[in-house]
Amino acid sequence: LSYGLGIAYALQGALQVVLRLEIDLVSVERNLQYCEETPQEEPRSARVHNVEPAPLCDAWPDAGRLAFVDVTLRYRPELPPALRGVSFSVEAGERLGVVGRSGSGKSSLVSALLRLVEVENGAISVDGVDVRSVPLARLRAGIAVVMQDAVMFSGDLRYNLDPARACTDEALTRALRRVRLCAEADDAAEKLKEAVGEGGDNWSAGQRQLICLARAILRGAKVLVCDEATSSIDAETDGVVQGVLRERRATMLVIAHRLETILDSDRVLLMDAGAVAEEGPPAE
Ligand SMILES: Nc1ncnc2c1ncn2[C@@H]1O[C@H](COP(=O)(O)OP(=O)(O)OP(=O)(O)O)[C@@H](O)[C@H]1O
Ligand SMILES: [Mg+2]
C-alpha cells in the first residue's frame, strides 16, 4: 500500500513536468512565429518608387552632404502630413541645429532620413544619392543616430557600446572616458563588464544617453544625427560631449530643446508645424 502512494507522487511530478514543457513550447512557438511572420520592411524599395538604383561606391557616404528637397511625410494616409514641403541642405562637415516646438516635426526629419517612414513627396539625398535607392541596411549603417529615447540592450556595457564587436578595448575605453562615463582613475575593463538591465533601467536617464552617444562616436559614421541626445545630461557634461562630437568632423544634425546645445552650430533651422519657419546663423 505504501508503495502505491509513492506512485501517486511520481505521477504528479511527471504531470507537472509535462505541463511545464507545454508552457515552454508555447513560448518557443511564439518566438518562431515572431521571427517568421512579422512583416519586414522592403530592403530596397527603389523599384516601388521608380527611382533608378544608383551605383554606390564602397565608401558611401564619404563626405556626408545632406539635402532635403520639398519633403512631405505622412505617418499614415489618413493623418495630416508631419512634414510639409521641407527643403534644406547640410554641407559636408557642417553642424546644423534644429529647434522648434514639440510636435513641429523635428524627429520626423530623422524618420524620413532613415526611411523609418517613406516620404510621400520630394526627395532626400546623402552625398547626392537618393536614399530610396540605397538598401535599408546600408543606409542605416552609414548614418549614426542617437534617438530621443535611449536604445539599450540587456547585457553588459561593452555589448551596448559595440553590439557588432568591431572595436578594440582601447577604443571602447577612450570613448567611455570621453563622454565621462568612466573617470581616469576608474578601471575601464571592470566598467565595460557592468551589467545593463532590460531597457537599461539600472542606469540613469543621463547615463543612458551618454552610453548611446559613446556608441555613436565609436561608429565613426560620416553623418551623425542627435535627437535631443543630451536632454537629460547636465549642462557641463553636455558641453564636454558637444566638444567631443565637434572634433569628429562629421556632418551633424542636432535636434535640441536647450539653446546652449545648438548655440555653436554653423546654422540653425527653426521648424514650425512641419515646415521650415526660419533658417540662419545661431546669433539671429
Ligand atoms: N509614429 C507616429 N505616428 C503618427 N503620427 C506621428 C508619429 N510620430 C509623430 N507623429 C506626428 O507627427 C508630428 C510631428 O512629430 P515629431 O515627433 O516629429 O515632433 P517633434 O518636433 O520631434 O516633437 P518633440 O519636440 O516633442 O520631440 C506630430 O504632430 C505627431 O502627432
Ligand atoms: Mg522629437
PDB file of C-alpha atoms and ligand atoms in Angstrom:
ATOM      1  CA  LEU A   1       0.000   0.000   0.000  1.00  0.00           C
ATOM      2  CA  SER A   2       2.781   2.418   0.903  1.00  0.00           C
ATOM      3  CA  TYR A   3       4.471   1.717  -2.476  1.00  0.00           C
ATOM      4  CA  GLY A   4       1.184   2.584  -4.159  1.00  0.00           C
ATOM      5  CA  LEU A   5       1.209   6.006  -2.519  1.00  0.00           C
ATOM      6  CA  GLY A   6       4.690   6.588  -3.989  1.00  0.00           C
ATOM      7  CA  ILE A   7       3.349   6.051  -7.492  1.00  0.00           C
ATOM      8  CA  ALA A   8       0.779   8.772  -6.975  1.00  0.00           C
ATOM      9  CA  TYR A   9       3.554  11.258  -6.132  1.00  0.00           C
ATOM     10  CA  ALA A  10       5.644  10.159  -9.100  1.00  0.00           C
ATOM     11  CA  LEU A  11       2.678  10.604 -11.429  1.00  0.00           C
ATOM     12  CA  GLN A  12       2.016  14.065 -10.051  1.00  0.00           C
ATOM     13  CA  GLY A  13       5.652  15.025 -10.647  1.00  0.00           C
ATOM     14  CA  ALA A  14       5.589  13.668 -14.196  1.00  0.00           C
ATOM     15  CA  LEU A  15       2.408  15.600 -14.923  1.00  0.00           C
ATOM     16  CA  GLN A  16       3.966  18.803 -13.696  1.00  0.00           C
ATOM     17  CA  VAL A  17       6.965  18.293 -15.962  1.00  0.00           C
ATOM     18  CA  VAL A  18       4.712  17.695 -18.961  1.00  0.00           C
ATOM     19  CA  LEU A  19       2.700  20.801 -18.145  1.00  0.00           C
ATOM     20  CA  ARG A  20       5.836  22.925 -17.792  1.00  0.00           C
ATOM     21  CA  LEU A  21       7.128  21.589 -21.116  1.00  0.00           C
ATOM     22  CA  GLU A  22       3.909  22.500 -22.829  1.00  0.00           C
ATOM     23  CA  ILE A  23       4.030  26.063 -21.496  1.00  0.00           C
ATOM     24  CA  ASP A  24       7.657  26.462 -22.580  1.00  0.00           C
ATOM     25  CA  LEU A  25       6.925  25.076 -26.017  1.00  0.00           C
ATOM     26  CA  VAL A  26       4.252  27.711 -26.478  1.00  0.00           C
ATOM     27  CA  SER A  27       6.907  30.373 -25.804  1.00  0.00           C
ATOM     28  CA  VAL A  28       9.184  28.807 -28.397  1.00  0.00           C
ATOM     29  CA  GLU A  29       6.324  28.713 -30.844  1.00  0.00           C
ATOM     30  CA  ARG A  30       5.550  32.384 -30.232  1.00  0.00           C
ATOM     31  CA  ASN A  31       9.186  33.320 -30.856  1.00  0.00           C
ATOM     32  CA  LEU A  32       9.290  31.357 -34.087  1.00  0.00           C
ATOM     33  CA  GLN A  33       6.081  32.963 -35.214  1.00  0.00           C
ATOM     34  CA  TYR A  34       7.524  36.382 -34.414  1.00  0.00           C
ATOM     35  CA  CYS A  35      10.681  35.669 -36.397  1.00  0.00           C
ATOM     36  CA  GLU A  36       8.968  34.234 -39.410  1.00  0.00           C
ATOM     37  CA  GLU A  37       5.719  36.079 -39.741  1.00  0.00           C
ATOM     38  CA  THR A  38       6.443  39.655 -38.690  1.00  0.00           C
ATOM     39  CA  PRO A  39       6.171  41.780 -41.821  1.00  0.00           C
ATOM     40  CA  GLN A  40       9.562  43.225 -42.752  1.00  0.00           C
ATOM     41  CA  GLU A  41      10.410  46.472 -44.423  1.00  0.00           C
ATOM     42  CA  GLU A  42      11.335  46.142 -48.047  1.00  0.00           C
ATOM     43  CA  PRO A  43      15.152  46.044 -48.073  1.00  0.00           C
ATOM     44  CA  ARG A  44      15.340  48.023 -51.258  1.00  0.00           C
ATOM     45  CA  SER A  45      12.312  49.910 -52.382  1.00  0.00           C
ATOM     46  CA  ALA A  46      13.813  51.671 -55.399  1.00  0.00           C
ATOM     47  CA  ARG A  47      11.545  49.861 -57.813  1.00  0.00           C
ATOM     48  CA  VAL A  48       8.480  50.806 -55.812  1.00  0.00           C
ATOM     49  CA  HIS A  49       9.407  54.457 -56.047  1.00  0.00           C
ATOM     50  CA  ASN A  50      10.616  54.342 -59.653  1.00  0.00           C
ATOM     51  CA  VAL A  51      13.969  55.687 -58.610  1.00  0.00           C
ATOM     52  CA  GLU A  52      16.852  54.269 -60.587  1.00  0.00           C
ATOM     53  CA  PRO A  53      19.128  52.486 -58.071  1.00  0.00           C
ATOM     54  CA  ALA A  54      22.404  54.386 -58.112  1.00  0.00           C
ATOM     55  CA  PRO A  55      25.705  52.543 -58.166  1.00  0.00           C
ATOM     56  CA  LEU A  56      27.045  53.015 -54.649  1.00  0.00           C
ATOM     57  CA  CYS A  57      30.729  53.414 -54.050  1.00  0.00           C
ATOM     58  CA  ASP A  58      32.095  51.380 -51.135  1.00  0.00           C
ATOM     59  CA  ALA A  59      32.871  54.406 -49.043  1.00  0.00           C
ATOM     60  CA  TRP A  60      29.397  55.957 -49.320  1.00  0.00           C
ATOM     61  CA  PRO A  61      28.683  58.273 -47.553  1.00  0.00           C
ATOM     62  CA  ASP A  62      32.232  59.591 -47.647  1.00  0.00           C
ATOM     63  CA  ALA A  63      31.559  63.331 -47.425  1.00  0.00           C
ATOM     64  CA  GLY A  64      28.222  63.489 -45.604  1.00  0.00           C
ATOM     65  CA  ARG A  65      26.293  66.103 -47.576  1.00  0.00           C
ATOM     66  CA  LEU A  66      22.564  66.008 -46.803  1.00  0.00           C
ATOM     67  CA  ALA A  67      19.823  67.506 -48.920  1.00  0.00           C
ATOM     68  CA  PHE A  68      16.077  67.555 -48.286  1.00  0.00           C
ATOM     69  CA  VAL A  69      14.093  68.763 -51.290  1.00  0.00           C
ATOM     70  CA  ASP A  70      10.418  69.598 -50.808  1.00  0.00           C
ATOM     71  CA  VAL A  71       9.873  66.635 -48.467  1.00  0.00           C
ATOM     72  CA  THR A  72       6.324  65.775 -47.449  1.00  0.00           C
ATOM     73  CA  LEU A  73       5.857  62.966 -44.956  1.00  0.00           C
ATOM     74  CA  ARG A  74       2.719  61.333 -43.623  1.00  0.00           C
ATOM     75  CA  TYR A  75       2.770  58.641 -40.953  1.00  0.00           C
ATOM     76  CA  ARG A  76      -0.483  57.164 -42.200  1.00  0.00           C
ATOM     77  CA  PRO A  77      -2.581  58.056 -45.243  1.00  0.00           C
ATOM     78  CA  GLU A  78      -5.480  59.329 -43.123  1.00  0.00           C
ATOM     79  CA  LEU A  79      -3.291  61.578 -40.941  1.00  0.00           C
ATOM     80  CA  PRO A  80      -2.278  65.152 -41.750  1.00  0.00           C
ATOM     81  CA  PRO A  81       1.316  65.458 -43.022  1.00  0.00           C
ATOM     82  CA  ALA A  82       4.004  65.690 -40.328  1.00  0.00           C
ATOM     83  CA  LEU A  83       6.374  67.406 -42.762  1.00  0.00           C
ATOM     84  CA  ARG A  84       5.072  69.822 -45.394  1.00  0.00           C
ATOM     85  CA  GLY A  85       7.459  70.665 -48.210  1.00  0.00           C
ATOM     86  CA  VAL A  86      10.632  70.792 -46.138  1.00  0.00           C
ATOM     87  CA  SER A  87      13.762  71.834 -48.040  1.00  0.00           C
ATOM     88  CA  PHE A  88      17.209  72.409 -46.613  1.00  0.00           C
ATOM     89  CA  SER A  89      20.720  71.150 -47.070  1.00  0.00           C
ATOM     90  CA  VAL A  90      23.699  70.483 -44.859  1.00  0.00           C
ATOM     91  CA  GLU A  91      27.209  70.735 -46.252  1.00  0.00           C
ATOM     92  CA  ALA A  92      29.847  68.107 -45.516  1.00  0.00           C
ATOM     93  CA  GLY A  93      31.210  68.612 -42.018  1.00  0.00           C
ATOM     94  CA  GLU A  94      28.612  71.252 -41.208  1.00  0.00           C
ATOM     95  CA  ARG A  95      26.703  71.302 -37.964  1.00  0.00           C
ATOM     96  CA  LEU A  96      23.023  72.125 -38.287  1.00  0.00           C
ATOM     97  CA  GLY A  97      20.966  72.784 -35.183  1.00  0.00           C
ATOM     98  CA  VAL A  98      17.227  72.113 -35.337  1.00  0.00           C
ATOM     99  CA  VAL A  99      14.809  73.733 -32.915  1.00  0.00           C
ATOM    100  CA  GLY A 100      11.050  74.058 -32.758  1.00  0.00           C
ATOM    101  CA  ARG A 101       8.066  73.449 -30.536  1.00  0.00           C
ATOM    102  CA  SER A 102       7.006  69.943 -29.527  1.00  0.00           C
ATOM    103  CA  GLY A 103       5.277  68.280 -32.444  1.00  0.00           C
ATOM    104  CA  SER A 104       6.763  70.634 -35.020  1.00  0.00           C
ATOM    105  CA  GLY A 105       8.286  67.718 -36.948  1.00  0.00           C
ATOM    106  CA  LYS A 106      11.899  67.623 -35.740  1.00  0.00           C
ATOM    107  CA  SER A 107      12.011  63.881 -35.090  1.00  0.00           C
ATOM    108  CA  SER A 108      10.054  63.324 -38.297  1.00  0.00           C
ATOM    109  CA  LEU A 109      13.091  64.671 -40.187  1.00  0.00           C
ATOM    110  CA  VAL A 110      15.069  61.754 -38.736  1.00  0.00           C
ATOM    111  CA  SER A 111      12.317  59.231 -39.561  1.00  0.00           C
ATOM    112  CA  ALA A 112      12.350  60.458 -43.144  1.00  0.00           C
ATOM    113  CA  LEU A 113      16.138  60.418 -43.434  1.00  0.00           C
ATOM    114  CA  LEU A 114      16.418  56.844 -42.144  1.00  0.00           C
ATOM    115  CA  ARG A 115      13.343  55.771 -44.109  1.00  0.00           C
ATOM    116  CA  LEU A 116      11.538  54.622 -40.977  1.00  0.00           C
ATOM    117  CA  VAL A 117       8.626  56.158 -42.852  1.00  0.00           C
ATOM    118  CA  GLU A 118       8.778  56.605 -46.613  1.00  0.00           C
ATOM    119  CA  VAL A 119       8.333  60.163 -47.844  1.00  0.00           C
ATOM    120  CA  GLU A 120       5.152  60.936 -49.721  1.00  0.00           C
ATOM    121  CA  ASN A 121       6.667  63.629 -51.902  1.00  0.00           C
ATOM    122  CA  GLY A 122      10.061  65.144 -52.544  1.00  0.00           C
ATOM    123  CA  ALA A 123      13.444  63.530 -52.096  1.00  0.00           C
ATOM    124  CA  ILE A 124      16.255  63.182 -49.586  1.00  0.00           C
ATOM    125  CA  SER A 125      19.802  62.620 -50.716  1.00  0.00           C
ATOM    126  CA  VAL A 126      23.039  61.854 -48.927  1.00  0.00           C
ATOM    127  CA  ASP A 127      26.166  62.753 -50.915  1.00  0.00           C
ATOM    128  CA  GLY A 128      23.975  63.118 -53.953  1.00  0.00           C
ATOM    129  CA  VAL A 129      22.465  59.624 -53.730  1.00  0.00           C
ATOM    130  CA  ASP A 130      18.696  59.392 -53.271  1.00  0.00           C
ATOM    131  CA  VAL A 131      18.140  57.467 -50.031  1.00  0.00           C
ATOM    132  CA  ARG A 132      15.313  55.486 -51.639  1.00  0.00           C
ATOM    133  CA  SER A 133      17.815  53.851 -53.950  1.00  0.00           C
ATOM    134  CA  VAL A 134      20.030  52.701 -51.077  1.00  0.00           C
ATOM    135  CA  PRO A 135      19.366  49.339 -49.405  1.00  0.00           C
ATOM    136  CA  LEU A 136      17.956  49.962 -45.926  1.00  0.00           C
ATOM    137  CA  ALA A 137      20.734  48.165 -44.071  1.00  0.00           C
ATOM    138  CA  ARG A 138      23.349  50.169 -45.937  1.00  0.00           C
ATOM    139  CA  LEU A 139      21.556  53.453 -45.354  1.00  0.00           C
ATOM    140  CA  ARG A 140      21.195  52.882 -41.633  1.00  0.00           C
ATOM    141  CA  ALA A 141      24.772  51.662 -41.292  1.00  0.00           C
ATOM    142  CA  GLY A 142      26.027  54.875 -42.872  1.00  0.00           C
ATOM    143  CA  ILE A 143      24.206  57.226 -40.520  1.00  0.00           C
ATOM    144  CA  ALA A 144      24.732  57.199 -36.767  1.00  0.00           C
ATOM    145  CA  VAL A 145      21.660  58.249 -34.819  1.00  0.00           C
ATOM    146  CA  VAL A 146      21.156  58.981 -31.162  1.00  0.00           C
ATOM    147  CA  MET A 147      17.415  58.821 -30.644  1.00  0.00           C
ATOM    148  CA  GLN A 148      15.218  60.826 -28.327  1.00  0.00           C
ATOM    149  CA  ASP A 149      14.697  57.715 -26.169  1.00  0.00           C
ATOM    150  CA  ALA A 150      17.957  55.938 -25.456  1.00  0.00           C
ATOM    151  CA  VAL A 151      18.021  52.489 -27.049  1.00  0.00           C
ATOM    152  CA  MET A 152      19.629  49.948 -24.698  1.00  0.00           C
ATOM    153  CA  PHE A 153      20.200  46.212 -24.933  1.00  0.00           C
ATOM    154  CA  SER A 154      20.309  43.818 -21.984  1.00  0.00           C
ATOM    155  CA  GLY A 155      23.800  42.511 -21.494  1.00  0.00           C
ATOM    156  CA  ASP A 156      26.913  44.309 -20.340  1.00  0.00           C
ATOM    157  CA  LEU A 157      28.185  47.778 -21.088  1.00  0.00           C
ATOM    158  CA  ARG A 158      30.619  46.510 -23.727  1.00  0.00           C
ATOM    159  CA  TYR A 159      27.772  44.909 -25.684  1.00  0.00           C
ATOM    160  CA  ASN A 160      25.836  48.159 -25.503  1.00  0.00           C
ATOM    161  CA  LEU A 161      28.713  50.232 -26.824  1.00  0.00           C
ATOM    162  CA  ASP A 162      29.724  47.831 -29.549  1.00  0.00           C
ATOM    163  CA  PRO A 163      26.980  45.309 -30.394  1.00  0.00           C
ATOM    164  CA  ALA A 164      28.843  44.248 -33.554  1.00  0.00           C
ATOM    165  CA  ARG A 165      32.052  43.543 -31.569  1.00  0.00           C
ATOM    166  CA  ALA A 166      34.082  45.595 -34.018  1.00  0.00           C
ATOM    167  CA  CYS A 167      36.035  47.804 -31.599  1.00  0.00           C
ATOM    168  CA  THR A 168      39.210  47.260 -29.635  1.00  0.00           C
ATOM    169  CA  ASP A 169      39.359  47.595 -25.852  1.00  0.00           C
ATOM    170  CA  GLU A 170      41.370  50.805 -26.207  1.00  0.00           C
ATOM    171  CA  ALA A 171      38.765  52.399 -28.466  1.00  0.00           C
ATOM    172  CA  LEU A 172      35.980  51.438 -26.059  1.00  0.00           C
ATOM    173  CA  THR A 173      37.875  52.791 -23.079  1.00  0.00           C
ATOM    174  CA  ARG A 174      38.684  56.022 -24.883  1.00  0.00           C
ATOM    175  CA  ALA A 175      35.023  56.527 -25.810  1.00  0.00           C
ATOM    176  CA  LEU A 176      33.929  55.845 -22.220  1.00  0.00           C
ATOM    177  CA  ARG A 177      36.391  58.362 -20.857  1.00  0.00           C
ATOM    178  CA  ARG A 178      35.499  60.989 -23.427  1.00  0.00           C
ATOM    179  CA  VAL A 179      31.835  61.003 -22.517  1.00  0.00           C
ATOM    180  CA  ARG A 180      32.870  60.938 -18.859  1.00  0.00           C
ATOM    181  CA  LEU A 181      31.171  57.643 -18.059  1.00  0.00           C
ATOM    182  CA  CYS A 182      34.480  56.466 -16.716  1.00  0.00           C
ATOM    183  CA  ALA A 183      36.918  58.651 -14.772  1.00  0.00           C
ATOM    184  CA  GLU A 184      40.667  58.467 -15.411  1.00  0.00           C
ATOM    185  CA  ALA A 185      41.105  56.695 -12.075  1.00  0.00           C
ATOM    186  CA  ASP A 186      38.465  54.018 -12.753  1.00  0.00           C
ATOM    187  CA  ASP A 187      39.279  50.594 -14.110  1.00  0.00           C
ATOM    188  CA  ALA A 188      37.783  50.662 -17.594  1.00  0.00           C
ATOM    189  CA  ALA A 189      37.897  46.880 -18.064  1.00  0.00           C
ATOM    190  CA  GLU A 190      35.690  46.472 -14.985  1.00  0.00           C
ATOM    191  CA  LYS A 191      33.390  49.229 -16.186  1.00  0.00           C
ATOM    192  CA  LEU A 192      32.878  47.509 -19.548  1.00  0.00           C
ATOM    193  CA  LYS A 193      31.641  44.408 -17.716  1.00  0.00           C
ATOM    194  CA  GLU A 194      28.976  46.316 -15.798  1.00  0.00           C
ATOM    195  CA  ALA A 195      25.551  44.863 -16.329  1.00  0.00           C
ATOM    196  CA  VAL A 196      22.811  46.602 -18.283  1.00  0.00           C
ATOM    197  CA  GLY A 197      19.306  45.508 -17.378  1.00  0.00           C
ATOM    198  CA  GLU A 198      16.300  45.383 -19.640  1.00  0.00           C
ATOM    199  CA  GLY A 199      15.922  48.786 -21.308  1.00  0.00           C
ATOM    200  CA  GLY A 200      18.939  49.944 -19.300  1.00  0.00           C
ATOM    201  CA  ASP A 201      16.788  50.563 -16.244  1.00  0.00           C
ATOM    202  CA  ASN A 202      19.733  50.240 -13.848  1.00  0.00           C
ATOM    203  CA  TRP A 203      21.285  53.378 -15.381  1.00  0.00           C
ATOM    204  CA  SER A 204      20.077  56.949 -15.016  1.00  0.00           C
ATOM    205  CA  ALA A 205      18.446  58.678 -17.980  1.00  0.00           C
ATOM    206  CA  GLY A 206      21.524  60.858 -18.451  1.00  0.00           C
ATOM    207  CA  GLN A 207      23.898  57.883 -18.268  1.00  0.00           C
ATOM    208  CA  ARG A 208      21.805  56.032 -20.838  1.00  0.00           C
ATOM    209  CA  GLN A 209      22.120  58.980 -23.199  1.00  0.00           C
ATOM    210  CA  LEU A 210      25.889  59.080 -22.626  1.00  0.00           C
ATOM    211  CA  ILE A 211      26.129  55.371 -23.489  1.00  0.00           C
ATOM    212  CA  CYS A 212      24.218  55.984 -26.728  1.00  0.00           C
ATOM    213  CA  LEU A 213      26.482  58.924 -27.551  1.00  0.00           C
ATOM    214  CA  ALA A 214      29.578  56.826 -26.920  1.00  0.00           C
ATOM    215  CA  ARG A 215      28.104  54.159 -29.207  1.00  0.00           C
ATOM    216  CA  ALA A 216      27.590  56.758 -31.936  1.00  0.00           C
ATOM    217  CA  ILE A 217      31.136  58.105 -31.502  1.00  0.00           C
ATOM    218  CA  LEU A 218      32.519  54.570 -31.866  1.00  0.00           C
ATOM    219  CA  ARG A 219      30.601  54.027 -35.099  1.00  0.00           C
ATOM    220  CA  GLY A 220      32.648  56.765 -36.766  1.00  0.00           C
ATOM    221  CA  ALA A 221      29.906  57.436 -39.345  1.00  0.00           C
ATOM    222  CA  LYS A 222      30.184  60.499 -41.573  1.00  0.00           C
ATOM    223  CA  VAL A 223      26.682  61.599 -40.708  1.00  0.00           C
ATOM    224  CA  LEU A 224      25.594  61.888 -37.101  1.00  0.00           C
ATOM    225  CA  VAL A 225      22.068  62.742 -36.034  1.00  0.00           C
ATOM    226  CA  CYS A 226      21.310  63.608 -32.412  1.00  0.00           C
ATOM    227  CA  ASP A 227      17.636  63.878 -31.488  1.00  0.00           C
ATOM    228  CA  GLU A 228      17.605  65.548 -28.071  1.00  0.00           C
ATOM    229  CA  ALA A 229      20.502  63.303 -27.278  1.00  0.00           C
ATOM    230  CA  THR A 230      21.639  65.312 -24.292  1.00  0.00           C
ATOM    231  CA  SER A 231      18.300  66.402 -22.823  1.00  0.00           C
ATOM    232  CA  SER A 232      18.878  64.543 -19.521  1.00  0.00           C
ATOM    233  CA  ILE A 233      22.574  65.312 -19.254  1.00  0.00           C
ATOM    234  CA  ASP A 234      23.818  68.128 -17.018  1.00  0.00           C
ATOM    235  CA  ALA A 235      24.915  71.269 -18.843  1.00  0.00           C
ATOM    236  CA  GLU A 236      28.616  70.822 -18.088  1.00  0.00           C
ATOM    237  CA  THR A 237      28.831  67.242 -19.386  1.00  0.00           C
ATOM    238  CA  ASP A 238      26.723  68.322 -22.366  1.00  0.00           C
ATOM    239  CA  GLY A 239      29.379  70.917 -23.167  1.00  0.00           C
ATOM    240  CA  VAL A 240      32.135  68.302 -22.973  1.00  0.00           C
ATOM    241  CA  VAL A 241      30.228  65.846 -25.175  1.00  0.00           C
ATOM    242  CA  GLN A 242      29.458  68.532 -27.777  1.00  0.00           C
ATOM    243  CA  GLY A 243      33.181  69.288 -27.899  1.00  0.00           C
ATOM    244  CA  VAL A 244      33.992  65.617 -28.481  1.00  0.00           C
ATOM    245  CA  LEU A 245      31.374  65.393 -31.245  1.00  0.00           C
ATOM    246  CA  ARG A 246      32.711  68.519 -32.920  1.00  0.00           C
ATOM    247  CA  GLU A 247      36.225  67.079 -33.121  1.00  0.00           C
ATOM    248  CA  ARG A 248      34.949  64.216 -35.261  1.00  0.00           C
ATOM    249  CA  ARG A 249      34.356  66.451 -38.279  1.00  0.00           C
ATOM    250  CA  ALA A 250      31.223  64.578 -39.258  1.00  0.00           C
ATOM    251  CA  THR A 251      28.138  66.211 -40.687  1.00  0.00           C
ATOM    252  CA  MET A 252      25.803  66.738 -37.766  1.00  0.00           C
ATOM    253  CA  LEU A 253      22.103  67.294 -37.380  1.00  0.00           C
ATOM    254  CA  VAL A 254      21.492  68.298 -33.785  1.00  0.00           C
ATOM    255  CA  ILE A 255      17.921  68.497 -32.561  1.00  0.00           C
ATOM    256  CA  ALA A 256      17.693  70.192 -29.196  1.00  0.00           C
ATOM    257  CA  HIS A 257      15.436  71.978 -26.781  1.00  0.00           C
ATOM    258  CA  ARG A 258      18.263  73.562 -24.819  1.00  0.00           C
ATOM    259  CA  LEU A 259      19.590  76.573 -26.699  1.00  0.00           C
ATOM    260  CA  GLU A 260      23.165  76.143 -25.407  1.00  0.00           C
ATOM    261  CA  THR A 261      23.362  72.789 -27.215  1.00  0.00           C
ATOM    262  CA  ILE A 262      22.881  74.337 -30.635  1.00  0.00           C
ATOM    263  CA  LEU A 263      24.365  77.775 -29.994  1.00  0.00           C
ATOM    264  CA  ASP A 264      27.677  76.782 -31.548  1.00  0.00           C
ATOM    265  CA  SER A 265      26.074  75.220 -34.638  1.00  0.00           C
ATOM    266  CA  ASP A 266      27.012  76.632 -38.007  1.00  0.00           C
ATOM    267  CA  ARG A 267      23.364  77.183 -38.831  1.00  0.00           C
ATOM    268  CA  VAL A 268      20.039  76.781 -37.090  1.00  0.00           C
ATOM    269  CA  LEU A 269      16.770  75.604 -38.587  1.00  0.00           C
ATOM    270  CA  LEU A 270      13.532  76.583 -36.887  1.00  0.00           C
ATOM    271  CA  MET A 271      10.691  74.135 -37.513  1.00  0.00           C
ATOM    272  CA  ASP A 272       7.066  75.096 -37.119  1.00  0.00           C
ATOM    273  CA  ALA A 273       4.041  72.887 -37.845  1.00  0.00           C
ATOM    274  CA  GLY A 274       6.011  70.569 -40.127  1.00  0.00           C
ATOM    275  CA  ALA A 275       7.640  73.302 -42.192  1.00  0.00           C
ATOM    276  CA  VAL A 276      10.873  75.278 -42.040  1.00  0.00           C
ATOM    277  CA  ALA A 277       9.948  78.613 -40.467  1.00  0.00           C
ATOM    278  CA  GLU A 278      13.401  80.206 -40.364  1.00  0.00           C
ATOM    279  CA  GLU A 279      16.950  79.380 -41.180  1.00  0.00           C
ATOM    280  CA  GLY A 280      20.073  81.290 -40.258  1.00  0.00           C
ATOM    281  CA  PRO A 281      23.159  81.583 -38.077  1.00  0.00           C
ATOM    282  CA  PRO A 282      22.510  80.874 -34.363  1.00  0.00           C
ATOM    283  CA  ALA A 283      23.139  84.514 -33.410  1.00  0.00           C
ATOM    284  CA  GLU A 284      19.903  85.512 -35.134  1.00  0.00           C
TER     285      GLU A 284
HETATM  286  N1  LIG B   1       4.645  57.364 -35.131  1.00  0.00           N
HETATM  287  C1  LIG B   1       3.795  58.339 -35.426  1.00  0.00           C
HETATM  288  N2  LIG B   1       2.561  58.053 -35.902  1.00  0.00           N
HETATM  289  C2  LIG B   1       1.695  59.028 -36.218  1.00  0.00           C
HETATM  290  N3  LIG B   1       1.946  60.346 -36.081  1.00  0.00           N
HETATM  291  C3  LIG B   1       3.145  60.699 -35.597  1.00  0.00           C
HETATM  292  C4  LIG B   1       4.127  59.717 -35.239  1.00  0.00           C
HETATM  293  N4  LIG B   1       5.219  60.368 -34.805  1.00  0.00           N
HETATM  294  C5  LIG B   1       4.942  61.684 -34.879  1.00  0.00           C
HETATM  295  N5  LIG B   1       3.689  61.891 -35.364  1.00  0.00           N
HETATM  296  C6  LIG B   1       3.074  63.202 -35.605  1.00  0.00           C
HETATM  297  O1  LIG B   1       3.964  63.991 -36.349  1.00  0.00           O
HETATM  298  C7  LIG B   1       4.027  65.308 -35.862  1.00  0.00           C
HETATM  299  C8  LIG B   1       5.463  65.717 -35.615  1.00  0.00           C
HETATM  300  O2  LIG B   1       6.035  64.892 -34.601  1.00  0.00           O
HETATM  301  P1  LIG B   1       7.570  64.868 -34.250  1.00  0.00           P
HETATM  302  O3  LIG B   1       7.811  63.678 -33.403  1.00  0.00           O
HETATM  303  O4  LIG B   1       8.347  64.994 -35.500  1.00  0.00           O
HETATM  304  O5  LIG B   1       7.714  66.201 -33.391  1.00  0.00           O
HETATM  305  P2  LIG B   1       8.981  66.784 -32.638  1.00  0.00           P
HETATM  306  O6  LIG B   1       9.226  68.127 -33.217  1.00  0.00           O
HETATM  307  O7  LIG B   1      10.102  65.808 -32.687  1.00  0.00           O
HETATM  308  O8  LIG B   1       8.461  66.950 -31.164  1.00  0.00           O
HETATM  309  P3  LIG B   1       9.257  66.784 -29.765  1.00  0.00           P
HETATM  310  O9  LIG B   1       9.995  68.054 -29.542  1.00  0.00           O
HETATM  311  O10 LIG B   1       8.173  66.612 -28.767  1.00  0.00           O
HETATM  312  O11 LIG B   1      10.137  65.590 -29.881  1.00  0.00           O
HETATM  313  C9  LIG B   1       3.179  65.342 -34.609  1.00  0.00           C
HETATM  314  O12 LIG B   1       2.019  66.078 -34.895  1.00  0.00           O
HETATM  315  C10 LIG B   1       2.831  63.917 -34.317  1.00  0.00           C
HETATM  316  O13 LIG B   1       1.486  63.827 -33.961  1.00  0.00           O
HETATM  317 MG    MG B   2      11.105  64.659 -31.237  1.00  0.00          MG
END
